[in-house]
Short mmCIF file of C-alpha atoms in Angstrom, two decimals:
data_model
loop_
_atom_site.label_atom_id
_atom_site.label_comp_id
_atom_site.label_asym_id
_atom_site.label_seq_id
_atom_site.Cartn_x
_atom_site.Cartn_y
_atom_site.Cartn_z
CA MET A 1 32.67 23.89 -60.54
CA GLN A 2 36.26 25.58 -59.36
CA TYR A 3 36.96 29.11 -60.43
CA SER A 4 40.47 30.23 -61.31
CA GLU A 5 42.79 33.01 -62.79
CA LEU A 6 44.57 33.62 -66.21
CA GLY A 7 47.85 34.72 -65.40
CA ASP A 8 47.67 37.99 -63.65
CA SER A 9 45.07 39.34 -66.00
CA GLY A 10 41.94 39.28 -63.24
CA VAL A 11 40.25 37.27 -66.13
CA GLU A 12 38.34 34.13 -64.23
CA VAL A 13 37.73 30.75 -65.84
CA SER A 14 36.47 27.78 -64.43
CA GLU A 15 38.79 24.88 -64.37
CA VAL A 16 36.79 22.63 -67.11
CA GLY A 17 36.61 24.70 -70.28
CA PHE A 18 34.43 24.26 -73.54
CA GLY A 19 36.37 23.96 -77.01
CA ALA A 20 34.34 25.78 -79.23
CA TRP A 21 36.49 23.80 -82.35
CA THR A 22 33.52 21.39 -82.12
CA VAL A 23 30.97 23.75 -82.93
CA GLY A 24 30.81 25.40 -86.59
CA THR A 25 33.21 22.72 -87.93
CA ASP A 26 32.52 19.15 -89.07
CA TRP A 27 36.15 17.79 -87.62
CA TRP A 28 34.44 16.06 -84.90
CA GLY A 29 31.42 14.96 -86.11
CA ASP A 30 28.26 17.47 -87.91
CA ARG A 31 25.58 19.12 -85.74
CA SER A 32 23.19 21.18 -86.42
CA GLU A 33 23.49 25.00 -85.04
CA GLU A 34 20.54 24.41 -82.65
CA ASP A 35 22.39 21.54 -81.32
CA ALA A 36 25.43 23.34 -81.04
CA ILE A 37 23.53 26.50 -79.22
CA GLU A 38 22.09 23.88 -76.75
CA MET A 39 25.33 22.13 -75.93
CA LEU A 40 26.77 25.85 -75.12
CA GLN A 41 23.83 26.96 -73.38
CA TYR A 42 23.83 23.69 -71.23
CA ALA A 43 27.31 23.80 -70.56
CA VAL A 44 26.96 27.13 -68.97
CA GLU A 45 24.13 25.40 -66.63
CA GLN A 46 26.92 23.30 -65.33
CA GLY A 47 29.24 25.49 -64.16
CA ILE A 48 31.67 25.91 -67.27
CA THR A 49 31.91 29.73 -67.84
CA TYR A 50 35.05 29.45 -70.16
CA VAL A 51 34.65 29.07 -74.04
CA ASP A 52 37.59 29.16 -76.16
CA THR A 53 36.71 29.58 -79.76
CA GLY A 54 38.82 31.20 -82.75
CA ASP A 55 37.89 32.92 -86.14
CA VAL A 56 39.15 30.25 -88.29
CA TYR A 57 36.83 27.44 -86.75
CA GLY A 58 34.36 27.02 -89.55
CA HIS A 59 35.44 30.28 -91.25
CA GLY A 60 33.49 32.38 -88.69
CA ARG A 61 30.57 30.25 -87.65
CA SER A 62 31.84 29.03 -83.97
CA GLU A 63 32.26 32.89 -83.32
CA GLU A 64 28.39 33.28 -84.39
CA LEU A 65 27.05 30.56 -82.66
CA VAL A 66 28.89 30.81 -79.71
CA GLY A 67 27.68 34.86 -79.57
CA ARG A 68 24.48 33.65 -80.14
CA ALA A 69 24.26 31.10 -77.63
CA LEU A 70 25.90 33.15 -74.63
CA SER A 71 24.09 36.47 -75.50
CA ASP A 72 21.90 36.18 -72.49
CA VAL A 73 24.66 35.15 -70.31
CA ARG A 74 27.63 37.37 -71.56
CA GLU A 75 28.34 38.75 -68.02
CA ASP A 76 28.62 35.44 -66.55
CA VAL A 77 31.18 33.70 -68.93
CA THR A 78 34.42 34.26 -70.22
CA VAL A 79 35.24 34.52 -74.17
CA ALA A 80 38.61 33.51 -75.69
CA THR A 81 39.09 33.66 -79.40
CA LYS A 82 42.02 33.01 -81.89
CA VAL A 83 43.63 34.93 -84.35
CA GLY A 84 46.37 34.71 -87.12
CA TYR A 85 45.07 32.02 -89.90
CA ASP A 86 43.85 34.17 -92.76
CA PHE A 87 41.13 31.81 -94.23
CA TYR A 88 39.30 35.59 -95.59
CA ASN A 89 41.68 34.92 -99.09
CA ASN A 90 42.37 31.01 -98.92
CA PRO A 91 40.21 28.43 -99.44
CA GLN A 92 40.38 25.57 -96.39
CA ALA A 93 41.57 22.34 -98.22
CA GLY A 94 39.96 19.31 -96.11
CA HIS A 95 42.35 19.62 -92.62
CA GLY A 96 45.10 21.23 -94.33
CA GLU A 97 46.69 24.27 -92.56
CA LEU A 98 45.97 27.77 -93.81
CA PRO A 99 48.23 29.83 -94.27
CA LYS A 100 48.77 32.44 -91.58
CA GLU A 101 48.81 36.04 -91.34
CA MET A 102 50.55 37.84 -88.51
CA ASP A 103 50.88 41.63 -90.05
CA PRO A 104 49.61 43.85 -87.01
CA GLU A 105 47.30 45.64 -89.39
CA TYR A 106 45.66 42.36 -90.60
CA LEU A 107 45.47 41.03 -86.78
CA ARG A 108 43.61 44.40 -86.32
CA ASP A 109 41.22 43.82 -88.82
CA ALA A 110 40.86 40.26 -87.77
CA VAL A 111 39.97 40.80 -84.47
CA ASP A 112 37.25 43.77 -85.14
CA LYS A 113 35.62 41.18 -87.50
CA SER A 114 35.84 38.30 -84.75
CA LEU A 115 34.12 41.17 -82.03
CA ASP A 116 31.55 41.81 -84.56
CA ARG A 117 30.48 37.80 -85.26
CA LEU A 118 31.01 37.51 -81.09
CA GLY A 119 28.71 40.26 -80.70
CA LEU A 120 30.59 41.55 -78.13
CA GLU A 121 33.14 44.51 -77.65
CA SER A 122 35.49 42.97 -75.98
CA VAL A 123 36.68 39.66 -76.08
CA ASP A 124 38.50 38.28 -72.62
CA LEU A 125 41.50 36.50 -74.02
CA LEU A 126 42.73 36.89 -77.27
CA GLN A 127 44.94 34.25 -78.29
CA LEU A 128 47.76 34.26 -81.36
CA HIS A 129 47.00 31.23 -83.72
CA ASN A 130 49.89 28.92 -83.79
CA ALA A 131 52.16 32.07 -84.39
CA ASP A 132 55.70 31.09 -85.00
CA VAL A 133 58.58 32.55 -82.98
CA GLU A 134 59.97 35.24 -85.86
CA GLU A 135 56.24 35.90 -86.10
CA ILE A 136 55.73 37.48 -82.75
CA THR A 137 57.91 40.77 -83.40
CA PRO A 138 57.87 44.01 -81.41
CA ASP A 139 55.38 45.36 -83.66
CA VAL A 140 52.95 42.62 -82.65
CA LEU A 141 53.46 42.85 -79.14
CA GLU A 142 53.03 46.43 -79.54
CA LEU A 143 49.41 45.84 -81.00
CA LEU A 144 48.18 43.58 -78.17
CA ASP A 145 49.16 46.30 -75.92
CA GLU A 146 47.49 48.45 -77.61
CA LEU A 147 44.17 46.55 -78.03
CA GLU A 148 44.66 46.07 -74.37
CA GLU A 149 44.28 49.64 -73.69
CA GLU A 150 41.57 50.32 -76.37
CA GLY A 151 39.42 48.10 -74.23
CA LYS A 152 38.87 45.35 -76.98
CA ILE A 153 40.92 42.48 -75.31
CA GLU A 154 40.99 41.91 -71.74
CA ALA A 155 43.78 39.39 -72.11
CA VAL A 156 46.82 37.70 -74.10
CA GLY A 157 47.75 34.40 -74.97
CA LEU A 158 49.78 31.86 -77.71
CA ALA A 159 47.53 29.07 -78.68
CA LEU A 160 50.59 26.42 -79.78
CA GLY A 161 49.73 23.37 -82.19
CA PRO A 162 48.84 21.81 -84.37
CA SER A 163 50.96 19.23 -83.34
CA ILE A 164 52.35 19.00 -79.98
CA GLY A 165 56.03 20.79 -80.12
CA TRP A 166 56.52 24.72 -80.68
CA LEU A 167 58.47 24.74 -77.56
CA ALA A 168 60.26 28.06 -78.63
CA GLU A 169 57.15 30.02 -79.17
CA GLY A 170 55.75 28.64 -75.60
CA ASP A 171 58.98 29.62 -73.78
CA LEU A 172 58.82 33.15 -75.71
CA ALA A 173 55.19 33.12 -74.51
CA ILE A 174 55.85 33.07 -70.89
CA GLU A 175 59.09 35.32 -71.39
CA GLU A 176 57.09 37.85 -72.73
CA GLU A 177 54.36 37.01 -69.88
CA PHE A 178 51.24 36.51 -71.85
CA ASP A 179 48.37 35.45 -69.95
CA SER A 180 48.08 32.00 -71.38
CA VAL A 181 49.62 29.56 -73.39
CA GLN A 182 47.36 26.29 -75.09
CA LEU A 183 48.57 23.64 -75.77
CA VAL A 184 48.42 19.65 -76.27
CA TRP A 185 48.70 17.83 -73.06
CA ASN A 186 48.06 14.72 -71.33
CA VAL A 187 48.87 11.79 -69.39
CA LEU A 188 50.43 9.95 -72.38
CA GLU A 189 51.88 13.31 -74.13
CA GLN A 190 53.78 15.14 -70.97
CA GLU A 191 56.71 16.32 -72.60
CA VAL A 192 56.00 19.74 -73.87
CA GLY A 193 54.05 20.44 -70.57
CA ASN A 194 56.54 19.45 -68.63
CA HIS A 195 59.10 21.92 -70.23
CA PHE A 196 56.58 24.57 -70.05
CA LEU A 197 56.15 23.60 -66.03
CA GLU A 198 60.25 24.07 -65.93
CA THR A 199 60.10 27.41 -68.00
CA ILE A 200 57.32 28.96 -65.87
CA GLU A 201 59.10 28.14 -62.68
CA ARG A 202 62.67 29.52 -64.05
CA THR A 203 61.33 32.75 -65.09
CA GLY A 204 59.20 33.28 -62.17
CA SER A 205 56.47 33.97 -64.66
CA ALA A 206 52.55 33.84 -63.55
CA THR A 207 51.21 32.85 -67.50
CA SER A 208 48.77 30.18 -67.00
CA LEU A 209 48.60 26.90 -69.18
CA ILE A 210 45.49 25.69 -70.84
CA PRO A 211 45.94 22.13 -71.89
CA ARG A 212 43.48 20.58 -74.45
CA VAL A 213 43.40 16.99 -75.72
CA PRO A 214 43.10 15.93 -72.02
CA HIS A 215 42.08 12.44 -73.76
CA SER A 216 44.58 11.83 -75.61
CA SER A 217 41.82 11.67 -78.62
CA GLY A 218 39.78 9.79 -77.31
CA ILE A 219 42.15 7.07 -75.40
CA LEU A 220 41.56 7.82 -72.09
CA ASN A 221 37.90 8.67 -71.86
CA GLU A 222 37.77 5.53 -73.77
CA GLN A 223 35.81 6.59 -76.49
CA VAL A 224 37.61 5.30 -79.17
CA THR A 225 38.53 1.50 -78.46
CA PRO A 226 40.22 -1.18 -80.61
CA ASP A 227 36.23 -1.86 -81.73
CA THR A 228 35.84 1.87 -82.72
CA GLU A 229 35.79 2.78 -86.28
CA LEU A 230 36.17 6.37 -86.96
CA GLY A 231 34.01 8.46 -89.38
CA GLU A 232 35.12 9.93 -92.87
CA GLY A 233 36.29 13.47 -91.56
CA ASP A 234 37.06 12.65 -88.04
CA HIS A 235 39.57 14.70 -87.12
CA ARG A 236 41.09 11.48 -84.96
CA GLY A 237 42.22 9.92 -87.11
CA PHE A 238 44.96 11.87 -87.70
CA ARG A 239 46.71 9.67 -85.10
CA PRO A 240 48.65 6.51 -86.42
CA GLU A 241 46.99 2.76 -86.13
CA GLU A 242 50.29 2.81 -83.29
CA TRP A 243 49.62 5.18 -81.18
CA TYR A 244 46.39 3.94 -80.28
CA GLU A 245 47.39 0.22 -79.62
CA THR A 246 49.85 1.53 -77.24
CA GLY A 247 47.92 3.85 -75.81
CA TRP A 248 45.22 1.09 -75.14
CA GLU A 249 47.88 -0.92 -73.11
CA LYS A 250 48.91 2.50 -71.07
CA LEU A 251 45.64 2.92 -70.30
CA GLU A 252 45.27 -0.52 -68.52
CA GLN A 253 48.36 0.83 -66.32
CA LEU A 254 46.43 3.54 -65.27
CA ARG A 255 43.35 2.04 -64.23
CA PHE A 256 44.51 2.64 -60.58
CA LEU A 257 43.55 6.34 -61.23
CA GLU A 258 39.82 5.59 -61.64
CA ARG A 259 37.62 5.15 -58.07
CA ASP A 260 34.48 3.46 -58.13
CA GLY A 261 31.19 5.85 -58.11
CA GLU A 262 34.00 9.00 -57.57
CA ARG A 263 36.08 9.50 -60.29
CA THR A 264 35.98 8.01 -63.67
CA MET A 265 38.97 7.90 -66.39
CA GLY A 266 37.71 10.27 -67.87
CA GLN A 267 37.80 12.86 -65.04
CA ALA A 268 40.74 11.39 -63.81
CA SER A 269 42.63 12.95 -67.01
CA ILE A 270 41.37 16.49 -66.63
CA ALA A 271 42.22 16.04 -62.42
CA TRP A 272 45.38 15.04 -63.05
CA LEU A 273 46.24 18.38 -65.22
CA LEU A 274 44.39 20.53 -62.81
CA SER A 275 46.96 19.12 -60.56
CA HIS A 276 49.65 21.15 -61.83
CA ASP A 277 49.40 24.74 -60.30
CA PRO A 278 50.04 26.80 -63.60
CA VAL A 279 46.77 25.21 -65.09
CA ALA A 280 44.04 27.74 -65.14
CA THR A 281 41.67 25.40 -67.17
CA VAL A 282 41.21 22.18 -69.58
CA THR A 283 39.30 22.49 -72.65
CA PRO A 284 37.92 18.61 -73.55
CA THR A 285 36.26 18.06 -76.76
CA PHE A 286 32.60 17.85 -75.85
CA ARG A 287 30.44 16.17 -78.07
CA THR A 288 27.35 15.28 -75.95
CA THR A 289 25.32 16.54 -72.99
CA ASP A 290 26.91 13.03 -71.41
CA ASP A 291 30.22 14.40 -72.04
CA ILE A 292 29.77 17.61 -70.04
CA ASP A 293 27.70 16.15 -67.62
CA GLU A 294 30.89 13.98 -66.45
CA TRP A 295 33.95 16.10 -67.47
CA ALA A 296 32.75 19.39 -65.78
CA ALA A 297 32.49 17.12 -62.52
CA ALA A 298 36.32 16.64 -62.70
CA SER A 299 36.48 19.98 -60.96
CA ASP A 300 34.88 18.42 -57.76
CA VAL A 301 36.16 14.78 -58.16
CA PRO A 302 38.73 13.81 -55.13
CA LYS A 303 41.96 15.26 -56.12
CA LEU A 304 45.18 12.94 -57.28
CA THR A 305 47.35 11.83 -54.33
CA ASP A 306 50.78 12.09 -54.05
CA GLU A 307 51.45 8.39 -54.51
CA GLU A 308 49.24 8.35 -57.65
CA LEU A 309 50.85 11.48 -59.30
CA THR A 310 54.25 9.74 -58.73
CA ARG A 311 53.26 6.82 -60.10
CA VAL A 312 51.90 8.60 -62.91
CA ALA A 313 55.18 9.75 -63.62
CA GLU A 314 57.28 6.81 -63.05
CA LEU A 315 55.22 5.11 -65.74
CA TYR A 316 55.84 8.01 -67.84
CA GLU A 317 59.38 7.88 -67.44
CA ALA A 318 59.41 4.24 -67.90
CA ASP A 319 57.62 4.74 -71.37
CA PHE A 320 55.38 2.41 -69.50
CA ASP A 321 57.74 -0.42 -70.17
CA ILE A 322 56.23 -0.57 -73.72
CA ASP A 323 59.47 -1.21 -76.00
CA ARG A 324 57.71 -0.17 -79.14
CA ASP A 325 57.21 2.94 -81.38
CA ASP A 326 53.90 4.12 -80.98
CA GLY A 327 53.84 6.07 -84.45
CA MET A 328 54.36 9.52 -82.95
CA ASP A 329 58.12 9.71 -83.00
CA ALA A 330 58.19 13.36 -84.46
CA LEU A 331 57.43 16.47 -82.64
CA ARG A 332 56.25 19.36 -85.36
CA SER A 333 58.68 22.45 -84.59
CA SER A 334 58.84 25.93 -86.66
CA VAL A 335 62.31 26.16 -85.64
CA GLY A 336 63.97 23.23 -87.30
CA GLY A 337 64.31 21.69 -84.31
CA GLU A 338 66.53 23.32 -82.37
CA ASP A 339 63.91 23.80 -79.82
CA ILE A 340 62.94 20.04 -79.06
CA GLU A 341 66.69 19.58 -79.04
CA SER A 342 67.83 21.99 -76.82
CA ALA A 343 65.10 20.83 -74.05
CA GLY A 344 66.30 17.44 -74.43
CA LEU A 345 63.58 15.94 -75.46
CA ASP A 346 63.95 12.11 -76.61
CA LYS A 347 61.66 13.12 -80.06
CA LEU A 348 62.91 13.97 -83.80
CA ALA A 349 61.07 17.20 -84.60
CA ALA A 350 59.32 16.80 -88.22
CA ASP A 351 60.77 17.45 -91.28
#
């Protein structure tokens, strides 16, 4: 495992991290608390020292399990959490998005509650969870500074989503020198990541990028194949059928990234993201210890060559020569599509 720094914060992260949204929820298949704790501890044994959770995952349950699992290795791990969804006063409706609350007083209280559940006096990285541009006010920025000065947080980030748009928010975070921006980014979904690379280069910002969904909801690690039947409640079911059908065709054109015995497609997908200098860590969705064994090793597999990187870029630019709708021709945007349009992306903003 290799390690890097988040921005210029001094906070160290493993290049492969553990996305703890799978812990404390049943959106990616249910598991017992004991199984969840064992998976987290096993991940640390394999060199994964960055664990990314959020207060809304399981309405605090994920943070509690992360705290229990990592209590004996606190000095060896980097813990990140997120705040901004008000689950305290609103019931969860399936996979629907809860109301957000970015009032500084609420956020301060939410941070204190997260620290209590995690069993920590300080969290290494605090991320605003899907904050809109207008919600990242001077008062919010002042609060984040105060929390750092008080020693309750070591670094500040913004987690973007739940879809793959939100360009204006990421640009603002980069311009404000947040330590990290988390986003959906993978070989099949490159627009937003490429845009932020340009923003970082243009501004000279030290902001790190944290890609999630590196396997594009199971296509690139081949956990979702034409024979797969996604179970009820499986979060990957939000993708339209057309997305998977075109994705499987694109996968076949990416087989050149595999190296027998040296690099699997699942590892290559992570290695491709790590080839971009601003990427500090990648958080795949682990479901089993076998996943951890394979993907934790992605930090050490042969790096992608310049020729391989060029070929990936050319395939994506040509849309893999697939002249068919993939069902995902809408990027969610918090500013009515102006950010998508101004970036020149060939996508429509969702209503």
